XYZ file of C-alpha atoms in Angstrom:
563
model
C 1.261 -47.088 -62.226
C 3.218 -45.584 -59.299
C 1.913 -45.764 -55.730
C 1.915 -42.815 -53.368
C 4.193 -44.756 -51.030
C 6.805 -45.084 -53.785
C 6.432 -41.423 -54.767
C 7.011 -40.316 -51.139
C 10.070 -42.548 -50.690
C 11.577 -41.435 -54.001
C 10.877 -37.712 -53.561
C 11.054 -37.373 -49.771
C 13.753 -34.665 -49.815
C 12.041 -32.711 -52.614
C 8.654 -32.859 -50.862
C 10.204 -31.513 -47.614
C 12.011 -28.729 -49.502
C 8.696 -27.701 -51.082
C 6.930 -27.886 -47.708
C 9.604 -25.797 -45.956
C 9.311 -22.995 -48.518
C 5.530 -22.799 -48.516
C 5.066 -23.358 -44.758
C 7.583 -20.658 -43.918
C 5.760 -18.226 -46.195
C 2.280 -19.216 -45.006
C 2.947 -18.962 -41.274
C 5.236 -16.979 -39.035
C 8.426 -18.938 -38.406
C 8.640 -17.137 -35.016
C 12.402 -16.829 -35.202
C 12.969 -20.606 -35.232
C 15.856 -22.086 -37.159
C 15.138 -24.637 -39.907
C 15.678 -27.871 -37.939
C 13.454 -26.644 -35.093
C 10.857 -25.320 -37.513
C 10.671 -28.641 -39.404
C 10.430 -30.618 -36.190
C 8.927 -34.092 -36.892
C 7.189 -33.340 -40.208
C 9.778 -35.434 -42.161
C 9.015 -38.399 -39.902
C 5.277 -37.934 -40.394
C 5.787 -37.839 -44.175
C 7.687 -41.124 -44.030
C 4.893 -42.643 -41.951
C 2.437 -41.938 -44.770
C 4.504 -44.242 -46.991
C 4.811 -46.885 -44.293
C 1.113 -46.868 -43.367
C 0.115 -49.012 -46.315
C 2.454 -51.834 -45.254
C 1.867 -51.692 -41.464
C -1.930 -51.642 -41.224
C -3.364 -50.142 -38.051
C 0.044 -49.655 -36.440
C 0.873 -47.093 -39.115
C -2.274 -45.149 -38.263
C -1.262 -45.159 -34.574
C 2.219 -43.901 -35.418
C 0.724 -41.132 -37.571
C -1.453 -40.025 -34.661
C 1.567 -40.015 -32.353
C 3.516 -37.933 -34.894
C 0.617 -35.486 -35.218
C 0.389 -35.143 -31.404
C 4.148 -34.536 -31.155
C 3.994 -31.979 -33.936
C 1.069 -30.143 -32.302
C 2.787 -30.182 -28.909
C 5.884 -28.600 -30.423
C 3.842 -25.985 -32.248
C 1.953 -25.118 -29.047
C 5.253 -24.472 -27.274
C 6.361 -22.314 -30.197
C 3.149 -20.256 -30.114
C 1.517 -21.356 -33.388
C -2.223 -20.935 -33.887
C -4.460 -23.848 -34.865
C -5.080 -22.482 -38.380
C -1.342 -22.289 -39.033
C -0.801 -25.936 -38.053
C -3.800 -27.142 -40.088
C -2.406 -25.225 -43.057
C 0.937 -27.047 -42.642
C -0.769 -30.414 -43.311
C -2.684 -28.964 -46.258
C 0.621 -27.678 -47.702
C 2.122 -31.139 -47.231
C -0.694 -32.622 -49.315
C -0.151 -30.093 -52.107
C 3.613 -30.743 -52.153
C 3.043 -34.518 -52.452
C 0.607 -34.153 -55.367
C 3.054 -31.844 -57.160
C 5.394 -34.835 -57.484
C 3.133 -36.396 -60.166
C 1.433 -33.311 -61.532
C 3.507 -33.300 -64.715
C 3.860 -37.078 -65.203
C 1.874 -39.071 -67.781
C -1.465 -40.439 -66.541
C -0.261 -44.029 -66.582
C 2.538 -43.127 -64.138
C 0.229 -41.370 -61.658
C -1.270 -43.142 -58.602
C -4.799 -44.404 -58.936
C -7.757 -42.508 -57.551
C -8.218 -44.855 -54.620
C -4.660 -44.280 -53.452
C -5.052 -40.482 -53.791
C -8.344 -40.574 -51.942
C -6.729 -42.505 -49.092
C -3.901 -39.944 -48.901
C -6.339 -37.056 -48.575
C -8.352 -39.035 -46.018
C -5.212 -39.500 -43.920
C -4.344 -35.796 -44.183
C -7.928 -34.901 -43.297
C -7.730 -37.112 -40.197
C -4.472 -35.367 -39.279
C -6.080 -31.928 -39.619
C -9.079 -33.014 -37.528
C -6.666 -34.335 -34.914
C -4.889 -30.970 -34.917
C -8.182 -29.181 -34.280
C -9.190 -31.614 -31.525
C -5.791 -31.433 -29.843
C -5.837 -27.632 -29.902
C -9.353 -27.626 -28.476
C -8.375 -29.974 -25.643
C -5.234 -27.947 -25.005
C -7.143 -24.678 -24.794
C -9.666 -26.271 -22.433
C -6.864 -27.654 -20.259
C -5.100 -24.288 -20.400
C -8.275 -22.526 -19.328
C -8.816 -24.935 -16.449
C -5.156 -24.706 -15.439
C -5.270 -20.923 -15.536
C -8.416 -20.885 -13.423
C -6.756 -23.211 -10.915
C -3.713 -20.977 -10.617
C -5.879 -17.878 -10.307
C -7.852 -19.544 -7.502
C -4.593 -20.498 -5.810
C -3.266 -16.973 -6.263
C -6.447 -15.569 -4.745
C -6.238 -17.992 -1.812
C -2.656 -17.038 -1.024
C -3.415 -13.334 -1.534
C -6.443 -13.405 0.783
C -4.166 -14.627 3.582
C -1.645 -11.822 3.015
C -3.383 -8.458 3.083
C -0.589 -6.263 4.425
C 2.408 -5.170 2.377
C 4.191 -3.728 5.396
C 3.555 -6.549 7.837
C 6.398 -8.593 9.367
C 5.731 -11.556 7.062
C 4.945 -9.602 3.912
C 8.055 -10.748 2.016
C 7.320 -14.404 2.642
C 3.713 -13.867 1.591
C 4.769 -12.120 -1.601
C 7.244 -14.915 -2.248
C 4.406 -17.444 -1.959
C 2.497 -15.482 -4.606
C 5.555 -15.528 -6.875
C 5.950 -19.273 -6.414
C 2.392 -19.748 -7.661
C 3.240 -17.608 -10.692
C 6.466 -19.556 -11.229
C 4.573 -22.828 -11.393
C 1.855 -21.394 -13.613
C 4.410 -20.048 -16.098
C 6.757 -23.036 -15.999
C 9.529 -20.525 -15.273
C 12.678 -20.881 -13.183
C 12.811 -17.386 -11.679
C 10.394 -14.586 -10.786
C 10.668 -11.176 -9.172
C 8.331 -8.403 -8.064
C 9.601 -4.807 -8.018
C 7.430 -2.165 -6.340
C 7.401 1.505 -7.307
C 8.504 4.123 -4.764
C 7.014 7.472 -5.903
C 9.196 9.564 -3.561
C 12.416 8.377 -5.202
C 10.837 7.492 -8.578
C 12.463 4.087 -8.586
C 11.620 0.373 -8.594
C 12.822 -1.721 -5.661
C 12.778 -5.509 -5.320
C 10.004 -6.506 -2.896
C 10.215 -10.294 -3.355
C 11.824 -12.902 -5.604
C 11.598 -16.655 -6.067
C 13.304 -19.387 -7.989
C 16.826 -19.861 -9.270
C 18.010 -16.231 -9.224
C 16.805 -14.665 -5.979
C 17.259 -10.908 -6.102
C 19.024 -9.277 -3.176
C 16.074 -7.695 -1.387
C 16.344 -3.925 -0.945
C 19.719 -3.933 -2.702
C 18.553 -4.020 -6.303
C 16.803 -0.805 -7.179
C 16.501 0.804 -10.569
C 15.021 3.855 -12.234
C 12.214 3.994 -14.771
C 14.742 4.634 -17.543
C 13.877 2.473 -20.608
C 17.571 1.587 -20.768
C 16.922 -0.761 -17.848
C 14.951 -3.987 -18.217
C 12.367 -3.043 -15.521
C 12.103 0.446 -17.064
C 11.410 -1.137 -20.464
C 8.577 -3.150 -18.897
C 7.021 0.069 -17.550
C 7.399 1.761 -20.951
C 5.651 -1.173 -22.669
C 2.387 -0.211 -20.967
C -0.325 -2.831 -21.353
C 1.904 -5.061 -23.510
C 4.361 -7.569 -22.097
C 8.066 -6.956 -22.637
C 10.448 -9.832 -23.340
C 14.215 -10.178 -23.418
C 15.871 -12.881 -25.484
C 19.027 -13.290 -23.374
C 19.777 -11.486 -20.103
C 23.467 -12.402 -20.312
C 24.121 -10.597 -23.595
C 21.597 -7.740 -23.608
C 22.762 -4.126 -23.535
C 19.901 -3.267 -21.178
C 20.632 -2.910 -17.485
C 19.615 -6.063 -15.583
C 20.559 -7.143 -12.071
C 23.846 -8.974 -11.553
C 21.904 -11.762 -9.846
C 20.097 -12.542 -13.092
C 23.262 -12.350 -15.166
C 25.043 -14.768 -12.835
C 22.092 -17.042 -12.032
C 21.798 -18.898 -15.327
C 18.643 -17.047 -16.382
C 18.444 -16.111 -20.059
C 14.970 -15.317 -21.446
C 12.878 -12.813 -19.493
C 9.224 -11.795 -19.758
C 7.782 -8.890 -17.786
C 4.489 -7.069 -17.309
C 3.567 -3.671 -15.845
C 1.378 -3.605 -12.713
C -1.307 -2.554 -13.371
C -1.499 -2.125 -17.134
C -3.519 1.119 -17.267
C -3.741 2.844 -13.880
C -1.071 4.474 -11.715
C 2.140 2.432 -11.620
C 2.527 0.081 -8.650
C 5.420 -2.044 -9.910
C 6.563 -4.680 -12.400
C 6.473 -8.474 -12.424
C 8.786 -10.629 -14.486
C 9.664 -14.302 -14.919
C 12.841 -15.861 -16.284
C 13.790 -19.074 -18.076
C 17.088 -20.931 -18.199
C 16.360 -21.549 -21.894
C 17.150 -18.976 -24.555
C 13.949 -18.648 -26.564
C 11.036 -16.427 -27.353
C 7.747 -16.504 -25.447
C 4.488 -17.706 -26.973
C 1.396 -15.593 -27.218
C -0.245 -17.915 -24.707
C 2.574 -17.394 -22.207
C 2.361 -13.647 -22.611
C -1.407 -13.713 -22.141
C -1.096 -15.880 -19.033
C 1.462 -13.566 -17.421
C -0.793 -10.575 -18.197
C -3.735 -12.337 -16.522
C -1.673 -13.297 -13.482
C -0.285 -9.762 -13.347
C -3.782 -8.282 -13.385
C -4.811 -10.428 -10.435
C -1.582 -9.643 -8.587
C -2.292 -5.925 -9.149
C -5.709 -6.351 -7.548
C -4.057 -8.012 -4.555
C -1.501 -5.222 -4.235
C -4.234 -2.587 -4.455
C -6.285 -4.412 -1.821
C -3.206 -4.674 0.382
C -2.594 -0.926 0.020
C -6.235 -0.138 0.792
C -6.054 -2.418 3.813
C -2.855 -0.733 5.011
C -4.432 2.715 4.569
C -7.538 1.563 6.420
C -5.400 0.191 9.239
C -3.555 3.510 9.477
C -6.860 5.382 9.687
C -8.197 2.977 12.305
C -5.006 3.354 14.345
C -5.171 7.131 13.950
C -8.809 7.147 15.081
C -7.957 4.930 18.043
C -5.079 7.231 18.963
C -7.331 10.276 18.609
C -9.975 8.588 20.711
C -7.390 7.940 23.412
C -6.243 11.546 23.259
C -9.796 12.830 23.480
C -10.550 10.575 26.442
C -7.388 11.786 28.118
C -8.304 15.374 27.278
C -11.806 15.024 28.702
C -10.343 13.578 31.901
C -7.890 16.463 32.264
C -10.532 19.026 31.294
C -12.969 17.680 33.871
C -10.244 17.801 36.514
C -9.062 21.293 35.588
C -12.551 22.766 35.345
C -13.557 21.220 38.659
C -10.882 23.264 40.460
C -12.027 26.820 39.651
C -15.711 25.904 39.682
C -15.429 24.206 43.094
C -13.557 27.205 44.459
C -16.183 29.595 43.102
C -18.967 27.402 44.486
C -17.440 27.303 47.969
C -17.013 31.081 47.985
C -20.602 31.595 46.852
C -21.892 29.271 49.625
C -19.886 31.198 52.202
C -21.466 34.451 51.045
C -24.954 32.894 51.059
C -24.520 31.685 54.624
C -23.398 35.163 55.803
C -24.744 37.786 53.342
C -24.294 40.506 55.980
C -20.495 40.037 55.718
C -20.419 40.589 51.929
C -18.599 43.903 52.192
C -16.074 42.464 54.617
C -15.411 39.400 52.435
C -14.539 41.091 49.180
C -11.653 38.610 48.835
C -14.213 35.817 48.357
C -15.972 37.781 45.624
C -12.656 38.413 43.871
C -11.742 34.719 44.154
C -15.097 33.756 42.645
C -14.541 36.204 39.790
C -10.996 34.931 39.117
C -12.037 31.283 39.085
C -15.019 31.897 36.829
C -12.721 33.851 34.485
C -10.259 30.946 34.592
C -12.996 28.433 33.689
C -14.249 30.756 30.964
C -10.712 30.960 29.500
C -10.512 27.175 29.431
C -13.775 26.952 27.511
C -12.674 29.701 25.107
C -9.382 27.869 24.494
C -11.307 24.707 23.702
C -13.690 26.490 21.336
C -10.824 28.275 19.580
C -8.960 24.988 19.196
C -11.983 23.387 17.548
C -12.241 26.383 15.234
C -8.552 25.999 14.248
C -8.972 22.246 13.737
C -11.919 22.941 11.429
C -9.670 25.113 9.235
C -11.155 28.447 10.329
C -9.143 31.516 11.290
C -9.463 32.869 14.806
C -11.518 36.089 14.807
C -9.298 38.992 15.902
C -10.064 42.369 17.434
C -7.402 44.344 15.626
C -5.840 47.595 16.707
C -2.463 49.312 16.659
C -0.389 47.814 19.445
C 3.209 47.506 20.641
C 4.557 43.944 20.514
C 7.317 44.788 22.990
C 4.747 46.150 25.456
C 2.642 42.999 25.173
C 5.692 40.832 25.834
C 6.640 43.047 28.815
C 3.174 42.549 30.378
C 3.453 38.745 29.954
C 6.957 38.666 31.456
C 5.850 40.739 34.459
C 2.852 38.462 35.143
C 4.955 35.314 34.839
C 7.612 36.824 37.111
C 5.011 37.596 39.785
C 3.808 33.990 39.689
C 7.065 32.066 39.193
C 9.953 34.298 40.189
C 12.788 36.111 38.429
C 13.520 33.576 35.698
C 12.171 35.585 32.792
C 14.252 37.956 30.674
C 12.940 40.428 28.069
C 15.036 41.746 25.173
C 12.814 44.028 23.082
C 13.475 46.668 20.453
C 11.701 49.996 20.872
C 8.441 50.723 19.028
C 7.791 47.404 17.304
C 4.268 48.431 16.442
C 1.732 46.906 14.074
C -1.969 46.266 13.562
C -2.535 43.100 15.564
C -4.727 41.597 18.265
C -3.115 42.366 21.620
C -5.389 39.824 23.351
C -4.388 36.919 21.081
C -0.698 37.816 21.089
C -0.747 37.993 24.898
C -2.337 34.495 25.049
C 0.180 33.095 22.554
C 3.227 34.504 24.401
C 1.787 33.377 27.741
C 1.408 29.820 26.388
C 4.983 29.849 25.031
C 6.299 31.173 28.369
C 4.447 28.603 30.499
C 5.555 25.808 28.133
C 9.182 26.891 28.521
C 8.664 26.917 32.277
C 7.146 23.407 32.307
C 9.540 21.631 29.977
C 12.741 23.712 30.010
C 15.695 23.490 32.354
C 14.557 24.436 35.857
C 17.613 26.535 36.793
C 18.204 28.528 33.590
C 16.521 31.746 32.371
C 13.683 31.921 29.831
C 14.230 34.720 27.335
C 11.558 36.694 25.452
C 12.911 38.543 22.399
C 11.030 41.091 20.254
C 12.572 42.419 17.027
C 11.452 44.043 13.787
C 12.212 42.478 10.408
C 12.068 43.718 6.824
C 8.588 42.230 6.375
C 7.173 42.557 9.893
C 7.940 41.574 13.475
C 9.221 38.568 15.412
C 8.523 37.538 19.003
C 10.551 34.595 20.314
C 10.643 32.582 23.527
C 13.846 30.617 24.239
C 14.727 28.069 26.896
C 17.437 25.505 27.544
C 16.442 21.933 28.258
C 15.391 18.697 26.579
C 15.545 18.738 22.774
C 12.232 18.352 20.945
C 12.618 15.331 18.647
C 12.259 15.823 14.888
C 9.222 13.516 14.770
C 7.526 15.546 17.529
C 8.285 18.843 15.764
C 6.105 17.710 12.848
C 3.028 17.091 15.045
C 3.493 19.348 18.053
C 1.075 22.043 16.822
C -1.842 19.607 16.342
C -4.633 19.652 18.956
C -4.296 17.318 21.960
C -0.751 16.307 20.898
C 2.026 16.374 23.478
C 5.665 15.360 22.996
C 6.879 12.035 24.352
C 8.874 13.793 27.086
C 5.797 15.843 28.047
C 3.648 12.714 28.286
C 6.131 10.957 30.560
C 7.023 14.044 32.594
C 5.354 15.475 35.682
C 3.783 18.472 33.925
C 0.177 17.993 32.876
C -1.665 19.759 30.115
C -4.291 19.492 27.406
C -1.967 19.726 24.449
C -3.791 22.868 23.242
C -1.306 25.645 24.016
C 0.840 25.328 20.907
C -2.250 24.801 18.731
C -3.511 28.184 19.931
C -0.084 29.730 19.258
C -0.199 28.381 15.701
C -3.788 29.598 15.291
C -2.807 33.077 16.483
C 0.035 33.284 13.960
C -2.148 31.966 11.119
C -4.987 34.397 11.924
C -2.502 37.279 11.701
C -1.160 35.984 8.375
C 2.069 34.888 10.032
C 3.855 31.662 10.945
C 5.403 29.862 13.908
C 9.051 28.770 13.645
C 10.637 26.158 15.881
C 14.311 25.295 16.385
C 15.516 22.802 18.965
C 18.966 21.303 19.462
C 21.255 20.402 22.336
C 23.682 23.269 21.760
C 21.355 26.261 21.410
C 18.220 25.068 23.195
C 14.607 25.451 22.060
C 13.128 28.585 20.493
C 9.539 29.219 19.386
C 9.087 32.325 17.224
C 5.927 34.169 16.166
C 6.633 35.781 12.778
C 4.030 38.463 11.958
C 3.311 40.854 9.086
C 2.941 44.512 10.008
C -0.771 44.565 9.222
C -3.072 41.605 9.953
C -6.197 43.175 8.429
C -5.862 41.556 4.958
C -5.922 38.134 6.610
C -9.132 38.745 8.556
C -11.236 40.093 5.667
C -13.575 38.147 3.379
C -11.740 36.309 0.532
C -12.199 38.958 -2.193
C -11.629 41.851 0.174
C -8.611 40.022 1.599
C -6.974 39.831 -1.828
C -7.514 43.556 -2.441
C -6.152 44.574 0.972
C -3.164 42.264 0.572
C -2.302 43.958 -2.748
C -2.642 47.402 -1.148
C -0.494 46.482 1.862
C 2.223 45.057 -0.408
C 2.230 48.166 -2.591
C 0.991 46.316 -5.716
């Protein structure tokens, strides 16, 4: 009667051939070649034959072989059921070696029972080892997530001076958690619709701000974005036809695994890790990178929210400063006309019999009260503009050239012969003469304050195909591009105006803009060293459609356009 030990020794090659066929069919080979797929199973099979002669030492060696086999399968991404099935297949292949032999040449029942007991122990060991591994993996993952959170909580700003180093620290945590040799984070720039390297760590450090790529799936980062909630892997960065950075190609990195950030919401960027080995990634590795990516996405979102909050806080602080400055200037400016009016009134009270003889005092009181009233009206109109409301206009047919002529004459009386008017005849439309006069006055006084002191200020009135244009031009300091974008906001003054001698509330240009908008027009600004600075009011011929209620406004606009 043959023993199982003899059967294994005699048929070792045949048993392994049988096992290879069935195991490959029963479980995914995961792209492994035959030697790697077999791993140490031939050694374990031999140990079954040796166990009977070596006593307890054979059992220890079998356990060591099982642990080695499980460790290899974990790295290759096998599931516990697949590995248990491998040992069951091994048992079936061994028993096939005597299935067709006469009964007297088959092993006895005790020997067969011991074989199945050993295989059963191996399968239990597989289950236990997988359970311990999963528990360790879970604890390890939790530890790395806690570490990631700790680092992230200390680095809330993406645009701060140390943001790159902070992001690199996050990547180093991910590197360690993934057992990878390289990692990179690319952030999405919506304006240019591209991904730009924000930080990298490990063997192949990307050139920051030099490697940028589109969302085209022909690129490796673009393929990650296209994968959506799934990870995207690359077998070998050195031979792929996809576009990858030269740093990766030259840095000894082969296998790449990437994940979109975040998986479902608006794109923020991509995260990927690289290995110096050329191999596939296990399901566990993919799941871990997804989990780390999700937590990194939360950090990036928090950082963006924090940055937005900081911007709002800074904007509120700046606005508060402007309002405090405005209140100070307003109090000073209002005190002047009110004090003058008060002094004149007291003089009249002390000598009422001289009222007729002191008509100049009464006129001064009237002028100063009118001046204070204009200040208050400017403030109220500015608040109305800031609230998104149109200025109410008293519309009538008026001559834009005549309005400009009145403003030029008044400014000339006050400041001398520096003002020039170039106006076409009969530029007439349905506008508010009062608001246009205030707008042109503000543009003229601004040119006087901030323009060249020894050069003329020119008012120009012309008709256009669609309406009329009134411009005020002066030579002098150029208005910076950044200031041109904010100059029409309330309480905003250019940098040169803030540092210069001229004082103001920063409301004049806001009222000019509000006047143009209420008429259905616009304000245009050009400023350069060669041609100087020009503010232009561009108006339609008829402002009535833009003062009516919404429905009525639409009807009048269609009528005025001939529709």
